[in-house]
Amino acid sequence: MKNLKVFSESRAAVNLQAESEELLVSALDVEQNRIFFASSANIIYGINLSASQQEMQWTINLCLQSELGLPPILEAEDRITGLDYLIEQEALIVGTSTGDLVLVVPTSNTVDVVGKVEGGVKTIASSPDGALLIVATGFGQLLAMTQDWDVLYEVSYDLDNNLETFMSGTRADGISGLSSPFSQVRVSWRGDGKYFATLGCSGNSEGLQRLRIWERESGTLHSSSEPKDFMEAAMDWMPSGAKVAAACNTSKTKNCASVAFFERNGLERGSFDIYGTTEAKIEMLKWNCNSELLAALVRYDEWSSIQIWSFSNYHWYLKQEWRYLGKNKLMFAWDPERPMRAICWTAYGLVHLLTLCWSSAVYDASIAIVIDGVNVLVTPLSLSLVPPPMSHFNIMFQSAVQSVAFTSRGLESHLAVGLSDGNLSIVKFPNMNMWDQLEGTVYETVNVDPGSLIKIEFGDLRHLTWLDPYVILGVMHCDGDQTSLYSDFISNNWRKCPLMSGGNNGVSILVEMELVCNNVEEVEPGCLSSSGWVVKSSMHTVIESSVVAIAANPMTRCEAFIQLGNGDIVSYMSKEGINIAPAELYKEKRSNLKGFLSYCPWMYPIPVYDYGKLKVLIFGLDEDGRLQVNGQVICSTCTSFSFYASAAGKVQEVVTHLIYTTRQDLLIVANIDEIFHGDVHYESMGNGQSPVGFGNKLQGENKLIREGNHDELKVWERGAKLIGIINGDEAAVILQTVRGNLEVIYPRKLVLLAIAGALVDKRFKDAVSLVRQHRINYNIIVDYCGWQSFVEAASEFVRKINNLSHITEFVCALKHENVMETLYKDILLPNHQDNKIECGSQIFLSNTDSPLEFGNQTIIKRLEPGNEIVSKNCKVRAVLEAVRKVLEEEVSKSPARELCILTTLACNDPPELEEALKRIKKWRETEIASTMNEVDGGLHKLNLSAEEALKHLLWLSEPDAVFHAALGLYDLHLAAIVALNSQRDPKEFLPFLQELENMPSPVMCYTIDCKLCRYESALKNIAAAGDAYFEECLQLMKSNPKLFALGLDIFKDVGKRAVILEAWGDHLFSEERFEEAAMAYCSTCSFQKALGSFRAGGLWKEALTMAGMLRLTTDEVSSLANDLCEELQALGKPAEAAKIALGYCKDVQGAINLLLTAREWLEALRIGFLYDMGELVKSQVKLAAIECANLLILEYEEGIEKVGKYLARYLAVRQRRLLLAAKLEMEGKAKEDVDDDTFSETSSNISGMSAYTLGNSKASNASGNLSTSSTGSHVRTRIRTRRKVHGGKIRAGSPGEEFALVEHLQSMVLSSRAQEELKLLLEALLLLGEEDVARKLQSFAARYQSCQLAAVKDAEDKLAEEQADGTAGTKNKNADNLKKLGVSDTLCWQWEMLSPP
């Protein structure tokens, strides 16, 4: 669905030297972009096509005498019949009617006759590679000549007549051969140069001719067509080689010319008819260089026209027609290298250059308007998605359509059509709601009264654009000297803009016309109308520049943006003209007039939101595929683009996403906000700085600012292009493949945005419809605005859906998962933070204590601290309860309603199967009552049976769960019905149900509860059965200890309570909860068991207290104390054991030894002096303290060495990783593509790496929490335990070695307990007079601590640098804890008097 338009044009004139002189033939020089003409006066003219003004390059007259006095090359009676340009020789080859072959070199103006052929030259055609020249002679011969003018072969191209016939001048039927109307010959090469075709021989007696295909190498006739009534010698071979196009006279029934297509084997394969009257004659056919367009030069009685045809979807479309009045001979050519550039000229030297481009045929409101000759095919894609040549309805005009402009603002829709005859036609469409009535209709229009519309030669109106439903703007191009033709119009309706500087290629005239409809006749509703339109007034503005594109401002009426030839953009206001104010002043009008880096034939302004303000953003696409906006390049490989607009929560439709395709066959959906506010990086591109943009991810030019902000979809068919978007809830992207068929896709990003928009507007029915249509997770309806908001809007949700089947689907799909945080996190919310959900200008908050917005409704939900997880787990239950409540209260009774309520119960979390079964049981009782007593049961009247409801419940839930729920109701009959409908084997459940039926009611309930693991209910039921079942109660409590508290609450008898408490105490003792067990024993006066529990728990105070309550003797208490002392030593509590030894055992020496073991130096001294053992104790304490100090000094010394080795290893591993990363970056690889083992593959053969092992006791003491124990074995035990906690060994070369080294360095810090013990040890040494030992100990400890802290700081600083650059891996979990440690805290254990000066 595309139309062909002219976006730029220029003109030139060949100054002919004679009055009656005419241009006959032409040749193109591709390398220097110039064209040569040969005239009837044997003069060759050359002009340059690339200059700003097509100036005459040179002229040479082949009939004039040379400067040396030599005779002229050609005689006056000679005529130039053939002309071609030889690329290799950079010269022209000229053929004449007398047979001369003349070589003309334009650069040196040299002329040379290189040969002569008999019969004269009919045509000359060089091969595509320039190595071979085919010359057709007047005697029906084809000469193949090389660049050295050697003849390779000579064959006859007219096999129906022999050579004698041509030489005699008469054919067998008596017609003169030289004056035959079939004397023109056309030679056309295939694109690869292997074959060439000829047409134009004299034909047979019936005037029929054959199209012949020849082989290049030998000149052998390869194939020929059937005799056919070809028209003139109009024939051209498609450059791709697929078909040969030839003009034919069709049968008399059609009365029109046609174009037929032939294959290389000569067989005809398809044709199409030329629009026009019976006198239409096709004089020329030309393919463009990419074989996409076919130009036909058609001559009528009063004018000549050039028609541009295109093929798509097995149909030929007439896309453009340019009419030239008068009977002047017209010729045409395509640019050999630029497929969309056409060159046409008249016999009297007027040259017209036109540049074409394809434009999308999809306009506002997704309406496709496709040009097909005199027909315009109209298809609203939202109603009828059919590809051309099919359409919803057809509008027929009086002449071929050149351009169209469509506007749809409010209820009025108008179509302006520029016709090839210079007229303008306006069609008024009915309201869109009535377009269904137009399906399959054909409407014929009338033209608008041109009024004061200016007409000039080559002055067709281009770039038609509606400024208002009754104001239209167009452009006419003319040369600077042609403006004098309009001097009569320089009045109130004529303006000139002097500040334009968009190029020197002529001038452009902006024509603004105000239209009015004077049709007084009433038009039937739903019909088109085109009569009564006239031009009320017009205004013309001259711009000294070419105009590339015009686009109406989507925000302001009667304003348009005009793009000049150099890419600059200016504003045009109706009745005011060009806005020449600077861009800074224009920003107040909420737009930005930044131009493009190069001219862009495809330009579209769109409305966007910028921080709440509505602004215009202008996008453009140039011929090189660069998609631009605001002077920046978004994508350099773009092939097509469009926009998606969502009007969610807004008054005006605003564009939210850009969708474009690339040459890599990718469809990309990008957020407009990201493009509008994003930073664009610049890369050096040769001589200057060229911006590269957001969409060049494949080429590595740039990436989006934030990941997940765009979607990339692979287009399944190469070359497919984006032609349109259906906005709003449809969210459809329409692609057209190369062969012409339409494909529609729905990008997930746009669909989710449409669903979000529907939820914002509380259009729940539309949201559910989109979810069902596109298979979106139903949870988005609840999670988008938070389930609390949905609960408040549940009534409106059910009312608007009004479809119980859809509500049932919604209920079944509910999950606790928040899909906005998981499934659709990166699609719908690319820029969300925390739990904010953005949609256009709306922001929603979910699961917080902040306001929750649902549409225009604000709801406050506050959660208690710490209840976030509970809140999330309440989602399903809260939503289903709200829906069920609405169904019960607001929906009328029906089978679907009851089944939907059952669904809400079954899908709850946990499922409320018992409640569902109660409802089914009630329906069953109602059925029985209505059957037996003929009572109207309500549900029976609705034809809903309990069995159907039960089957529905079984379909939703597990049959076993429903069966167990039925048992839980203690209704054995209902359980039997459930079992039967769940296809259980009766042999399995009937004996069990019969056994239950024979039990007493409490025992039956107890048995069922035990089976269902409802132990609390089981205990209550078995307790109600009587004292005979107390043993079962006790066994139930023992097997389920949580029931002991309930048992005490049920049984009030003292004896039973004592039994329960003692059993509870035994359970607590088995779980090693000794203190609680002892309390339970005490409650039953079992003091002996309580004493055992206290001893087992190490509670020596309580144990000795219990000994007093048992009235033990002194010896028994002493024995108990000795036992407790040994047990406390075994438990690692020597300080507690010392208290028992001193207080109960009276063993002072033993107590002192235990205090030394517990490193309680000062307490040991105090006890010794208290019992007059000061000197002895002093010596013991002194020896133990010195021994402990020496051991710590050794540990600190080894620790310093360890810290150095670990730090050196860390630096080596880090350096090697950085070098490897730099090497991979130079090779263009991403670090994510390389295994972690590659980064950590470093040599472990570094000296001193024995620190990784636990080889000896000295090495094993290098722990972070250095102990001050007086025994080496105790120290080593604690070190080994701590190593297990911190992960064990560090493996050299492992992926996590680098971070493991940092963690190990951090773990070697002196703990607070170690510092406290170290301070007490230093204090004891000073009291004992060992100042030197204390000073040495403090010195080594301080050195170790400073070394360890410096190493950790160095490692963390390097890690922080990498994290700042984004190159580091996961953050170390101990880093934050280490930073909390201040300098003052690290030095609190030191004594100032021991510090060095």
mmCIF file with all atom_site columns, C-alpha atoms in Angstrom, residues 782 787 790-791 811 814-816 870-885 904-905 907-913 915:
data_model
loop_
_atom_site.group_PDB
_atom_site.id
_atom_site.type_symbol
_atom_site.label_atom_id
_atom_site.label_alt_id
_atom_site.label_comp_id
_atom_site.label_asym_id
_atom_site.label_entity_id
_atom_site.label_seq_id
_atom_site.pdbx_PDB_ins_code
_atom_site.Cartn_x
_atom_site.Cartn_y
_atom_site.Cartn_z
_atom_site.occupancy
_atom_site.B_iso_or_equiv
_atom_site.pdbx_formal_charge
_atom_site.auth_seq_id
_atom_site.auth_comp_id
_atom_site.auth_asym_id
_atom_site.auth_atom_id
_atom_site.pdbx_PDB_model_num
ATOM 1  C CA . VAL A 1 782 ? -5.221  -6.838  38.869 1.00 0.00 ? 782 VAL A CA 1
ATOM 2  C CA . TRP A 1 787 ? -4.938  -5.568  43.887 1.00 0.00 ? 787 TRP A CA 1
ATOM 3  C CA . PHE A 1 790 ? -9.023  -3.669  41.982 1.00 0.00 ? 790 PHE A CA 1
ATOM 4  C CA . VAL A 1 791 ? -10.934 -4.832  45.057 1.00 0.00 ? 791 VAL A CA 1
ATOM 5  C CA . VAL A 1 811 ? -10.907 -16.151 38.157 1.00 0.00 ? 811 VAL A CA 1
ATOM 6  C CA . LEU A 1 814 ? -5.419  -15.488 39.158 1.00 0.00 ? 814 LEU A CA 1
ATOM 7  C CA . LYS A 1 815 ? -2.063  -16.163 40.825 1.00 0.00 ? 815 LYS A CA 1
ATOM 8  C CA . HIS A 1 816 ? -0.144  -14.603 43.693 1.00 0.00 ? 816 HIS A CA 1
ATOM 9  C CA . VAL A 1 870 ? 1.194   -11.041 53.897 1.00 0.00 ? 870 VAL A CA 1
ATOM 10 C CA . SER A 1 871 ? -0.307  -8.388  51.624 1.00 0.00 ? 871 SER A CA 1
ATOM 11 C CA . LYS A 1 872 ? 1.017   -10.075 48.495 1.00 0.00 ? 872 LYS A CA 1
ATOM 12 C CA . ASN A 1 873 ? -0.261  -13.466 49.643 1.00 0.00 ? 873 ASN A CA 1
ATOM 13 C CA . CYS A 1 874 ? -3.715  -11.977 50.223 1.00 0.00 ? 874 CYS A CA 1
ATOM 14 C CA . LYS A 1 875 ? -4.113  -10.958 46.582 1.00 0.00 ? 875 LYS A CA 1
ATOM 15 C CA . VAL A 1 876 ? -6.025  -14.009 45.313 1.00 0.00 ? 876 VAL A CA 1
ATOM 16 C CA . ARG A 1 877 ? -8.257  -14.318 48.366 1.00 0.00 ? 877 ARG A CA 1
ATOM 17 C CA . ALA A 1 878 ? -9.144  -10.613 48.484 1.00 0.00 ? 878 ALA A CA 1
ATOM 18 C CA . VAL A 1 879 ? -9.893  -10.362 44.763 1.00 0.00 ? 879 VAL A CA 1
ATOM 19 C CA . LEU A 1 880 ? -11.987 -13.523 44.644 1.00 0.00 ? 880 LEU A CA 1
ATOM 20 C CA . GLU A 1 881 ? -13.965 -12.571 47.732 1.00 0.00 ? 881 GLU A CA 1
ATOM 21 C CA . ALA A 1 882 ? -14.708 -9.170  46.214 1.00 0.00 ? 882 ALA A CA 1
ATOM 22 C CA . VAL A 1 883 ? -15.809 -10.725 42.899 1.00 0.00 ? 883 VAL A CA 1
ATOM 23 C CA . ARG A 1 884 ? -17.905 -13.349 44.668 1.00 0.00 ? 884 ARG A CA 1
ATOM 24 C CA . LYS A 1 885 ? -19.599 -10.722 46.788 1.00 0.00 ? 885 LYS A CA 1
ATOM 25 C CA . THR A 1 904 ? -14.222 -18.318 42.951 1.00 0.00 ? 904 THR A CA 1
ATOM 26 C CA . LEU A 1 905 ? -14.404 -20.758 45.855 1.00 0.00 ? 905 LEU A CA 1
ATOM 27 C CA . CYS A 1 907 ? -9.694  -21.172 42.863 1.00 0.00 ? 907 CYS A CA 1
ATOM 28 C CA . ASN A 1 908 ? -9.145  -19.469 46.203 1.00 0.00 ? 908 ASN A CA 1
ATOM 29 C CA . ASP A 1 909 ? -5.853  -19.907 47.984 1.00 0.00 ? 909 ASP A CA 1
ATOM 30 C CA . PRO A 1 910 ? -6.331  -22.140 49.857 1.00 0.00 ? 910 PRO A CA 1
ATOM 31 C CA . PRO A 1 911 ? -9.384  -23.504 48.012 1.00 0.00 ? 911 PRO A CA 1
ATOM 32 C CA . GLU A 1 912 ? -12.629 -23.154 49.926 1.00 0.00 ? 912 GLU A CA 1
ATOM 33 C CA . LEU A 1 913 ? -13.892 -26.554 48.873 1.00 0.00 ? 913 LEU A CA 1
ATOM 34 C CA . GLU A 1 915 ? -17.878 -23.865 51.367 1.00 0.00 ? 915 GLU A CA 1
#
